[in-house]
Amino acid sequence: MNIQITKPALQWFKDEFGLEGGENIRFYARYGGCGSIQSGFSLGISQETPKEIGAKSEVDGVTFFIENEDLWYFKDLDLKVKYSRKYDEIEFVYE
């Protein structure tokens, strides 16, 4: 599984989380919400230290990762995170 973060999405993370480089952003399966690939679950985001990385991508000194325990959520799909100017927020694309 691959994680791709577009440059506009990276800027959104820097602005929202106050990132300067060297930080970690986790994507994880959470119960509830409006997820599109697993019924009853949605994708959550948190700033935390990795324990057992299942997939990761480093962009401009920031590590974006998914713990091994959350890989089931993605059903062997890749995750692309991009920024929506229309809604002024990030969006997730599963490929």
PDB file of N, CA and C in Angstrom:
ATOM      1  N   MET A   1       0.842  -1.177   0.000  1.00  0.00           N
ATOM      2  CA  MET A   1       0.000   0.000   0.000  1.00  0.00           C
ATOM      3  C   MET A   1       0.881   1.231   0.000  1.00  0.00           C
ATOM      4  N   ASN A   2       0.489   2.211  -0.776  1.00  0.00           N
ATOM      5  CA  ASN A   2       1.229   3.467  -0.871  1.00  0.00           C
ATOM      6  C   ASN A   2       0.383   4.617  -0.330  1.00  0.00           C
ATOM      7  N   ILE A   3       1.064   5.610   0.199  1.00  0.00           N
ATOM      8  CA  ILE A   3       0.420   6.831   0.669  1.00  0.00           C
ATOM      9  C   ILE A   3       1.011   7.981  -0.138  1.00  0.00           C
ATOM     10  N   GLN A   4       0.150   8.754  -0.768  1.00  0.00           N
ATOM     11  CA  GLN A   4       0.599   9.913  -1.536  1.00  0.00           C
ATOM     12  C   GLN A   4      -0.059  11.164  -0.963  1.00  0.00           C
ATOM     13  N   ILE A   5       0.753  12.166  -0.694  1.00  0.00           N
ATOM     14  CA  ILE A   5       0.266  13.448  -0.172  1.00  0.00           C
ATOM     15  C   ILE A   5       0.597  14.521  -1.203  1.00  0.00           C
ATOM     16  N   THR A   6      -0.400  15.218  -1.716  1.00  0.00           N
ATOM     17  CA  THR A   6      -0.125  16.280  -2.682  1.00  0.00           C
ATOM     18  C   THR A   6       0.468  17.494  -1.952  1.00  0.00           C
ATOM     19  N   LYS A   7       1.132  18.362  -2.683  1.00  0.00           N
ATOM     20  CA  LYS A   7       1.739  19.556  -2.068  1.00  0.00           C
ATOM     21  C   LYS A   7       0.697  20.453  -1.404  1.00  0.00           C
ATOM     22  N   PRO A   8      -0.453  20.726  -2.043  1.00  0.00           N
ATOM     23  CA  PRO A   8      -1.474  21.523  -1.345  1.00  0.00           C
ATOM     24  C   PRO A   8      -1.973  20.849  -0.066  1.00  0.00           C
ATOM     25  N   ALA A   9      -2.094  19.507  -0.071  1.00  0.00           N
ATOM     26  CA  ALA A   9      -2.523  18.791   1.140  1.00  0.00           C
ATOM     27  C   ALA A   9      -1.449  18.905   2.219  1.00  0.00           C
ATOM     28  N   LEU A  10      -0.187  18.809   1.830  1.00  0.00           N
ATOM     29  CA  LEU A  10       0.901  18.972   2.793  1.00  0.00           C
ATOM     30  C   LEU A  10       0.820  20.341   3.455  1.00  0.00           C
ATOM     31  N   GLN A  11       0.553  21.370   2.677  1.00  0.00           N
ATOM     32  CA  GLN A  11       0.433  22.717   3.242  1.00  0.00           C
ATOM     33  C   GLN A  11      -0.740  22.798   4.216  1.00  0.00           C
ATOM     34  N   TRP A  12      -1.846  22.124   3.897  1.00  0.00           N
ATOM     35  CA  TRP A  12      -2.990  22.092   4.802  1.00  0.00           C
ATOM     36  C   TRP A  12      -2.583  21.475   6.141  1.00  0.00           C
ATOM     37  N   PHE A  13      -1.864  20.346   6.095  1.00  0.00           N
ATOM     38  CA  PHE A  13      -1.406  19.700   7.331  1.00  0.00           C
ATOM     39  C   PHE A  13      -0.477  20.625   8.114  1.00  0.00           C
ATOM     40  N   LYS A  14       0.428  21.300   7.421  1.00  0.00           N
ATOM     41  CA  LYS A  14       1.356  22.224   8.101  1.00  0.00           C
ATOM     42  C   LYS A  14       0.582  23.332   8.805  1.00  0.00           C
ATOM     43  N   ASP A  15      -0.427  23.872   8.129  1.00  0.00           N
ATOM     44  CA  ASP A  15      -1.230  24.953   8.713  1.00  0.00           C
ATOM     45  C   ASP A  15      -2.095  24.455   9.877  1.00  0.00           C
ATOM     46  N   GLU A  16      -2.783  23.341   9.692  1.00  0.00           N
ATOM     47  CA  GLU A  16      -3.706  22.821  10.696  1.00  0.00           C
ATOM     48  C   GLU A  16      -3.008  22.272  11.937  1.00  0.00           C
ATOM     49  N   PHE A  17      -1.858  21.605  11.746  1.00  0.00           N
ATOM     50  CA  PHE A  17      -1.161  20.965  12.857  1.00  0.00           C
ATOM     51  C   PHE A  17       0.077  21.737  13.305  1.00  0.00           C
ATOM     52  N   GLY A  18       0.408  22.830  12.624  1.00  0.00           N
ATOM     53  CA  GLY A  18       1.595  23.603  12.980  1.00  0.00           C
ATOM     54  C   GLY A  18       2.894  22.828  12.752  1.00  0.00           C
ATOM     55  N   LEU A  19       2.945  22.060  11.683  1.00  0.00           N
ATOM     56  CA  LEU A  19       4.108  21.209  11.405  1.00  0.00           C
ATOM     57  C   LEU A  19       5.270  22.012  10.839  1.00  0.00           C
ATOM     58  N   GLU A  20       6.466  21.631  11.272  1.00  0.00           N
ATOM     59  CA  GLU A  20       7.684  22.278  10.775  1.00  0.00           C
ATOM     60  C   GLU A  20       8.677  21.269  10.217  1.00  0.00           C
ATOM     61  N   GLY A  21       8.388  19.994  10.367  1.00  0.00           N
ATOM     62  CA  GLY A  21       9.292  18.933   9.929  1.00  0.00           C
ATOM     63  C   GLY A  21       9.699  18.092  11.124  1.00  0.00           C
ATOM     64  N   GLY A  22       9.818  16.779  10.914  1.00  0.00           N
ATOM     65  CA  GLY A  22      10.170  15.872  11.988  1.00  0.00           C
ATOM     66  C   GLY A  22       8.968  15.311  12.725  1.00  0.00           C
ATOM     67  N   GLU A  23       7.762  15.751  12.355  1.00  0.00           N
ATOM     68  CA  GLU A  23       6.556  15.267  13.020  1.00  0.00           C
ATOM     69  C   GLU A  23       5.981  14.051  12.288  1.00  0.00           C
ATOM     70  N   ASN A  24       5.009  13.420  12.937  1.00  0.00           N
ATOM     71  CA  ASN A  24       4.333  12.246  12.388  1.00  0.00           C
ATOM     72  C   ASN A  24       2.830  12.475  12.364  1.00  0.00           C
ATOM     73  N   ILE A  25       2.206  12.067  11.256  1.00  0.00           N
ATOM     74  CA  ILE A  25       0.748  12.131  11.131  1.00  0.00           C
ATOM     75  C   ILE A  25       0.258  10.721  10.833  1.00  0.00           C
ATOM     76  N   ARG A  26      -0.664  10.267  11.668  1.00  0.00           N
ATOM     77  CA  ARG A  26      -1.213   8.914  11.512  1.00  0.00           C
ATOM     78  C   ARG A  26      -2.596   8.970  10.879  1.00  0.00           C
ATOM     79  N   PHE A  27      -2.838   8.065   9.932  1.00  0.00           N
ATOM     80  CA  PHE A  27      -4.165   7.810   9.388  1.00  0.00           C
ATOM     81  C   PHE A  27      -4.630   6.501   9.996  1.00  0.00           C
ATOM     82  N   TYR A  28      -5.841   6.465  10.530  1.00  0.00           N
ATOM     83  CA  TYR A  28      -6.303   5.259  11.208  1.00  0.00           C
ATOM     84  C   TYR A  28      -7.800   5.026  10.988  1.00  0.00           C
ATOM     85  N   ALA A  29      -8.197   3.774  11.131  1.00  0.00           N
ATOM     86  CA  ALA A  29      -9.606   3.403  11.020  1.00  0.00           C
ATOM     87  C   ALA A  29     -10.303   3.762  12.325  1.00  0.00           C
ATOM     88  N   ARG A  30     -11.395   4.505  12.221  1.00  0.00           N
ATOM     89  CA  ARG A  30     -12.159   4.845  13.417  1.00  0.00           C
ATOM     90  C   ARG A  30     -13.611   4.444  13.207  1.00  0.00           C
ATOM     91  N   TYR A  31     -14.250   4.069  14.299  1.00  0.00           N
ATOM     92  CA  TYR A  31     -15.634   3.639  14.243  1.00  0.00           C
ATOM     93  C   TYR A  31     -16.541   4.841  14.042  1.00  0.00           C
ATOM     94  N   GLY A  32     -17.474   4.738  13.088  1.00  0.00           N
ATOM     95  CA  GLY A  32     -18.425   5.808  12.832  1.00  0.00           C
ATOM     96  C   GLY A  32     -17.965   6.727  11.717  1.00  0.00           C
ATOM     97  N   GLY A  33     -18.765   7.714  11.431  1.00  0.00           N
ATOM     98  CA  GLY A  33     -18.438   8.662  10.378  1.00  0.00           C
ATOM     99  C   GLY A  33     -18.943   8.185   9.022  1.00  0.00           C
ATOM    100  N   CYS A  34     -18.482   8.840   7.992  1.00  0.00           N
ATOM    101  CA  CYS A  34     -18.939   8.552   6.628  1.00  0.00           C
ATOM    102  C   CYS A  34     -17.789   8.026   5.783  1.00  0.00           C
ATOM    103  N   GLY A  35     -17.359   6.842   6.048  1.00  0.00           N
ATOM    104  CA  GLY A  35     -16.299   6.242   5.250  1.00  0.00           C
ATOM    105  C   GLY A  35     -16.861   5.642   3.982  1.00  0.00           C
ATOM    106  N   SER A  36     -16.024   5.553   2.957  1.00  0.00           N
ATOM    107  CA  SER A  36     -16.519   5.054   1.679  1.00  0.00           C
ATOM    108  C   SER A  36     -16.030   3.646   1.347  1.00  0.00           C
ATOM    109  N   ILE A  37     -15.100   3.098   2.128  1.00  0.00           N
ATOM    110  CA  ILE A  37     -14.586   1.775   1.760  1.00  0.00           C
ATOM    111  C   ILE A  37     -14.883   0.683   2.786  1.00  0.00           C
ATOM    112  N   GLN A  38     -15.238   1.036   4.008  1.00  0.00           N
ATOM    113  CA  GLN A  38     -15.595   0.053   5.029  1.00  0.00           C
ATOM    114  C   GLN A  38     -16.834   0.559   5.760  1.00  0.00           C
ATOM    115  N   SER A  39     -17.906  -0.152   5.640  1.00  0.00           N
ATOM    116  CA  SER A  39     -19.169   0.244   6.261  1.00  0.00           C
ATOM    117  C   SER A  39     -19.014   0.388   7.780  1.00  0.00           C
ATOM    118  N   GLY A  40     -19.479   1.524   8.304  1.00  0.00           N
ATOM    119  CA  GLY A  40     -19.442   1.762   9.746  1.00  0.00           C
ATOM    120  C   GLY A  40     -18.154   2.369  10.253  1.00  0.00           C
ATOM    121  N   PHE A  41     -17.178   2.573   9.366  1.00  0.00           N
ATOM    122  CA  PHE A  41     -15.882   3.142   9.755  1.00  0.00           C
ATOM    123  C   PHE A  41     -15.535   4.313   8.840  1.00  0.00           C
ATOM    124  N   SER A  42     -14.672   5.174   9.321  1.00  0.00           N
ATOM    125  CA  SER A  42     -14.147   6.270   8.513  1.00  0.00           C
ATOM    126  C   SER A  42     -12.673   6.457   8.853  1.00  0.00           C
ATOM    127  N   LEU A  43     -12.017   7.304   8.105  1.00  0.00           N
ATOM    128  CA  LEU A  43     -10.588   7.526   8.291  1.00  0.00           C
ATOM    129  C   LEU A  43     -10.356   8.673   9.265  1.00  0.00           C
ATOM    130  N   GLY A  44      -9.561   8.423  10.289  1.00  0.00           N
ATOM    131  CA  GLY A  44      -9.207   9.434  11.270  1.00  0.00           C
ATOM    132  C   GLY A  44      -7.774   9.900  11.058  1.00  0.00           C
ATOM    133  N   ILE A  45      -7.449  11.039  11.646  1.00  0.00           N
ATOM    134  CA  ILE A  45      -6.102  11.629  11.555  1.00  0.00           C
ATOM    135  C   ILE A  45      -5.672  12.027  12.955  1.00  0.00           C
ATOM    136  N   SER A  46      -4.420  11.738  13.304  1.00  0.00           N
ATOM    137  CA  SER A  46      -3.884  12.212  14.579  1.00  0.00           C
ATOM    138  C   SER A  46      -2.385  12.444  14.435  1.00  0.00           C
ATOM    139  N   GLN A  47      -1.858  13.260  15.303  1.00  0.00           N
ATOM    140  CA  GLN A  47      -0.428  13.507  15.342  1.00  0.00           C
ATOM    141  C   GLN A  47       0.128  12.684  16.497  1.00  0.00           C
ATOM    142  N   GLU A  48       0.881  11.634  16.171  1.00  0.00           N
ATOM    143  CA  GLU A  48       1.401  10.745  17.215  1.00  0.00           C
ATOM    144  C   GLU A  48       2.627   9.987  16.718  1.00  0.00           C
ATOM    145  N   THR A  49       3.302   9.364  17.646  1.00  0.00           N
ATOM    146  CA  THR A  49       4.502   8.588  17.350  1.00  0.00           C
ATOM    147  C   THR A  49       4.119   7.195  16.877  1.00  0.00           C
ATOM    148  N   PRO A  50       4.722   6.711  15.782  1.00  0.00           N
ATOM    149  CA  PRO A  50       4.404   5.366  15.284  1.00  0.00           C
ATOM    150  C   PRO A  50       4.839   4.275  16.253  1.00  0.00           C
ATOM    151  N   LYS A  51       4.096   3.160  16.223  1.00  0.00           N
ATOM    152  CA  LYS A  51       4.453   1.977  17.016  1.00  0.00           C
ATOM    153  C   LYS A  51       4.895   0.852  16.096  1.00  0.00           C
ATOM    154  N   GLU A  52       4.002   0.450  15.178  1.00  0.00           N
ATOM    155  CA  GLU A  52       4.317  -0.600  14.208  1.00  0.00           C
ATOM    156  C   GLU A  52       3.781  -0.171  12.848  1.00  0.00           C
ATOM    157  N   ILE A  53       4.605   0.493  12.064  1.00  0.00           N
ATOM    158  CA  ILE A  53       4.196   1.069  10.792  1.00  0.00           C
ATOM    159  C   ILE A  53       3.901  -0.020   9.764  1.00  0.00           C
ATOM    160  N   GLY A  54       2.732   0.095   9.138  1.00  0.00           N
ATOM    161  CA  GLY A  54       2.361  -0.805   8.057  1.00  0.00           C
ATOM    162  C   GLY A  54       2.611  -0.176   6.700  1.00  0.00           C
ATOM    163  N   ALA A  55       2.495   1.152   6.625  1.00  0.00           N
ATOM    164  CA  ALA A  55       2.763   1.912   5.398  1.00  0.00           C
ATOM    165  C   ALA A  55       3.131   3.328   5.805  1.00  0.00           C
ATOM    166  N   LYS A  56       4.023   3.949   5.024  1.00  0.00           N
ATOM    167  CA  LYS A  56       4.398   5.328   5.343  1.00  0.00           C
ATOM    168  C   LYS A  56       4.876   6.060   4.106  1.00  0.00           C
ATOM    169  N   SER A  57       4.892   7.370   4.222  1.00  0.00           N
ATOM    170  CA  SER A  57       5.411   8.254   3.191  1.00  0.00           C
ATOM    171  C   SER A  57       5.989   9.473   3.893  1.00  0.00           C
ATOM    172  N   GLU A  58       7.199   9.850   3.530  1.00  0.00           N
ATOM    173  CA  GLU A  58       7.806  11.059   4.083  1.00  0.00           C
ATOM    174  C   GLU A  58       7.756  12.160   3.047  1.00  0.00           C
ATOM    175  N   VAL A  59       7.223  13.304   3.456  1.00  0.00           N
ATOM    176  CA  VAL A  59       7.104  14.441   2.560  1.00  0.00           C
ATOM    177  C   VAL A  59       7.588  15.678   3.299  1.00  0.00           C
ATOM    178  N   ASP A  60       8.634  16.290   2.796  1.00  0.00           N
ATOM    179  CA  ASP A  60       9.158  17.538   3.363  1.00  0.00           C
ATOM    180  C   ASP A  60       9.416  17.419   4.869  1.00  0.00           C
ATOM    181  N   GLY A  61       9.959  16.267   5.288  1.00  0.00           N
ATOM    182  CA  GLY A  61      10.309  16.067   6.690  1.00  0.00           C
ATOM    183  C   GLY A  61       9.185  15.597   7.585  1.00  0.00           C
ATOM    184  N   VAL A  62       7.986  15.428   7.038  1.00  0.00           N
ATOM    185  CA  VAL A  62       6.837  14.953   7.810  1.00  0.00           C
ATOM    186  C   VAL A  62       6.565  13.501   7.405  1.00  0.00           C
ATOM    187  N   THR A  63       6.408  12.629   8.390  1.00  0.00           N
ATOM    188  CA  THR A  63       6.092  11.231   8.120  1.00  0.00           C
ATOM    189  C   THR A  63       4.598  11.008   8.266  1.00  0.00           C
ATOM    190  N   PHE A  64       3.974  10.555   7.190  1.00  0.00           N
ATOM    191  CA  PHE A  64       2.564  10.181   7.177  1.00  0.00           C
ATOM    192  C   PHE A  64       2.537   8.661   7.221  1.00  0.00           C
ATOM    193  N   PHE A  65       1.760   8.083   8.135  1.00  0.00           N
ATOM    194  CA  PHE A  65       1.825   6.633   8.284  1.00  0.00           C
ATOM    195  C   PHE A  65       0.487   6.015   8.655  1.00  0.00           C
ATOM    196  N   ILE A  66       0.439   4.697   8.459  1.00  0.00           N
ATOM    197  CA  ILE A  66      -0.688   3.864   8.869  1.00  0.00           C
ATOM    198  C   ILE A  66      -0.093   2.728   9.680  1.00  0.00           C
ATOM    199  N   GLU A  67      -0.634   2.505  10.855  1.00  0.00           N
ATOM    200  CA  GLU A  67      -0.170   1.396  11.677  1.00  0.00           C
ATOM    201  C   GLU A  67      -0.568   0.071  11.018  1.00  0.00           C
ATOM    202  N   ASN A  68       0.219  -0.929  11.244  1.00  0.00           N
ATOM    203  CA  ASN A  68      -0.038  -2.259  10.706  1.00  0.00           C
ATOM    204  C   ASN A  68      -1.455  -2.733  11.061  1.00  0.00           C
ATOM    205  N   GLU A  69      -1.915  -2.434  12.280  1.00  0.00           N
ATOM    206  CA  GLU A  69      -3.232  -2.880  12.733  1.00  0.00           C
ATOM    207  C   GLU A  69      -4.394  -2.237  11.980  1.00  0.00           C
ATOM    208  N   ASP A  70      -4.130  -1.143  11.231  1.00  0.00           N
ATOM    209  CA  ASP A  70      -5.182  -0.449  10.498  1.00  0.00           C
ATOM    210  C   ASP A  70      -5.169  -0.726   8.995  1.00  0.00           C
ATOM    211  N   LEU A  71      -4.264  -1.551   8.524  1.00  0.00           N
ATOM    212  CA  LEU A  71      -4.180  -1.816   7.085  1.00  0.00           C
ATOM    213  C   LEU A  71      -5.440  -2.488   6.541  1.00  0.00           C
ATOM    214  N   TRP A  72      -6.152  -3.241   7.367  1.00  0.00           N
ATOM    215  CA  TRP A  72      -7.375  -3.919   6.926  1.00  0.00           C
ATOM    216  C   TRP A  72      -8.383  -2.935   6.343  1.00  0.00           C
ATOM    217  N   TYR A  73      -8.410  -1.728   6.885  1.00  0.00           N
ATOM    218  CA  TYR A  73      -9.393  -0.729   6.474  1.00  0.00           C
ATOM    219  C   TYR A  73      -9.272  -0.392   4.989  1.00  0.00           C
ATOM    220  N   PHE A  74      -8.069  -0.427   4.459  1.00  0.00           N
ATOM    221  CA  PHE A  74      -7.795   0.035   3.102  1.00  0.00           C
ATOM    222  C   PHE A  74      -8.009  -1.022   2.023  1.00  0.00           C
ATOM    223  N   LYS A  75      -8.265  -2.279   2.409  1.00  0.00           N
ATOM    224  CA  LYS A  75      -8.567  -3.344   1.440  1.00  0.00           C
ATOM    225  C   LYS A  75      -7.536  -3.405   0.312  1.00  0.00           C
ATOM    226  N   ASP A  76      -6.270  -3.272   0.618  1.00  0.00           N
ATOM    227  CA  ASP A  76      -5.195  -3.303  -0.388  1.00  0.00           C
ATOM    228  C   ASP A  76      -5.257  -2.154  -1.390  1.00  0.00           C
ATOM    229  N   LEU A  77      -5.903  -1.064  -1.039  1.00  0.00           N
ATOM    230  CA  LEU A  77      -5.951   0.127  -1.889  1.00  0.00           C
ATOM    231  C   LEU A  77      -4.862   1.104  -1.458  1.00  0.00           C
ATOM    232  N   ASP A  78      -4.434   1.949  -2.372  1.00  0.00           N
ATOM    233  CA  ASP A  78      -3.508   3.028  -2.037  1.00  0.00           C
ATOM    234  C   ASP A  78      -4.310   4.239  -1.577  1.00  0.00           C
ATOM    235  N   LEU A  79      -3.685   5.073  -0.762  1.00  0.00           N
ATOM    236  CA  LEU A  79      -4.325   6.283  -0.246  1.00  0.00           C
ATOM    237  C   LEU A  79      -3.663   7.511  -0.852  1.00  0.00           C
ATOM    238  N   LYS A  80      -4.468   8.346  -1.481  1.00  0.00           N
ATOM    239  CA  LYS A  80      -3.997   9.636  -1.979  1.00  0.00           C
ATOM    240  C   LYS A  80      -4.734  10.714  -1.198  1.00  0.00           C
ATOM    241  N   VAL A  81      -3.979  11.636  -0.608  1.00  0.00           N
ATOM    242  CA  VAL A  81      -4.571  12.727   0.162  1.00  0.00           C
ATOM    243  C   VAL A  81      -4.353  14.005  -0.630  1.00  0.00           C
ATOM    244  N   LYS A  82      -5.449  14.657  -0.982  1.00  0.00           N
ATOM    245  CA  LYS A  82      -5.342  15.906  -1.730  1.00  0.00           C
ATOM    246  C   LYS A  82      -6.174  16.989  -1.060  1.00  0.00           C
ATOM    247  N   TYR A  83      -5.968  18.204  -1.491  1.00  0.00           N
ATOM    248  CA  TYR A  83      -6.649  19.362  -0.901  1.00  0.00           C
ATOM    249  C   TYR A  83      -7.751  19.833  -1.829  1.00  0.00           C
ATOM    250  N   SER A  84      -8.929  20.090  -1.284  1.00  0.00           N
ATOM    251  CA  SER A  84     -10.056  20.626  -2.037  1.00  0.00           C
ATOM    252  C   SER A  84     -10.155  22.120  -1.778  1.00  0.00           C
ATOM    253  N   ARG A  85      -9.858  22.912  -2.783  1.00  0.00           N
ATOM    254  CA  ARG A  85      -9.981  24.366  -2.644  1.00  0.00           C
ATOM    255  C   ARG A  85     -11.444  24.768  -2.432  1.00  0.00           C
ATOM    256  N   LYS A  86     -12.345  24.041  -3.076  1.00  0.00           N
ATOM    257  CA  LYS A  86     -13.775  24.343  -2.975  1.00  0.00           C
ATOM    258  C   LYS A  86     -14.271  24.252  -1.533  1.00  0.00           C
ATOM    259  N   TYR A  87     -13.825  23.221  -0.807  1.00  0.00           N
ATOM    260  CA  TYR A  87     -14.290  23.003   0.564  1.00  0.00           C
ATOM    261  C   TYR A  87     -13.268  23.415   1.621  1.00  0.00           C
ATOM    262  N   ASP A  88     -12.078  23.836   1.181  1.00  0.00           N
ATOM    263  CA  ASP A  88     -10.996  24.243   2.078  1.00  0.00           C
ATOM    264  C   ASP A  88     -10.680  23.153   3.105  1.00  0.00           C
ATOM    265  N   GLU A  89     -10.558  21.926   2.607  1.00  0.00           N
ATOM    266  CA  GLU A  89     -10.200  20.798   3.471  1.00  0.00           C
ATOM    267  C   GLU A  89      -9.563  19.705   2.629  1.00  0.00           C
ATOM    268  N   ILE A  90      -8.987  18.731   3.301  1.00  0.00           N
ATOM    269  CA  ILE A  90      -8.384  17.632   2.567  1.00  0.00           C
ATOM    270  C   ILE A  90      -9.446  16.598   2.221  1.00  0.00           C
ATOM    271  N   GLU A  91      -9.141  15.813   1.193  1.00  0.00           N
ATOM    272  CA  GLU A  91     -10.024  14.716   0.826  1.00  0.00           C
ATOM    273  C   GLU A  91      -9.173  13.478   0.558  1.00  0.00           C
ATOM    274  N   PHE A  92      -9.797  12.336   0.756  1.00  0.00           N
ATOM    275  CA  PHE A  92      -9.103  11.060   0.603  1.00  0.00           C
ATOM    276  C   PHE A  92      -9.590  10.364  -0.654  1.00  0.00           C
ATOM    277  N   VAL A  93      -8.645   9.903  -1.454  1.00  0.00           N
ATOM    278  CA  VAL A  93      -8.939   9.153  -2.666  1.00  0.00           C
ATOM    279  C   VAL A  93      -8.304   7.782  -2.510  1.00  0.00           C
ATOM    280  N   TYR A  94      -9.086   6.744  -2.726  1.00  0.00           N
ATOM    281  CA  TYR A  94      -8.593   5.380  -2.608  1.00  0.00           C
ATOM    282  C   TYR A  94      -8.445   4.804  -4.008  1.00  0.00           C
ATOM    283  N   GLU A  95      -7.229   4.368  -4.326  1.00  0.00           N
ATOM    284  CA  GLU A  95      -6.933   3.875  -5.680  1.00  0.00           C
ATOM    285  C   GLU A  95      -6.459   2.449  -5.640  1.00  0.00           C
TER     286      GLU A  95
END
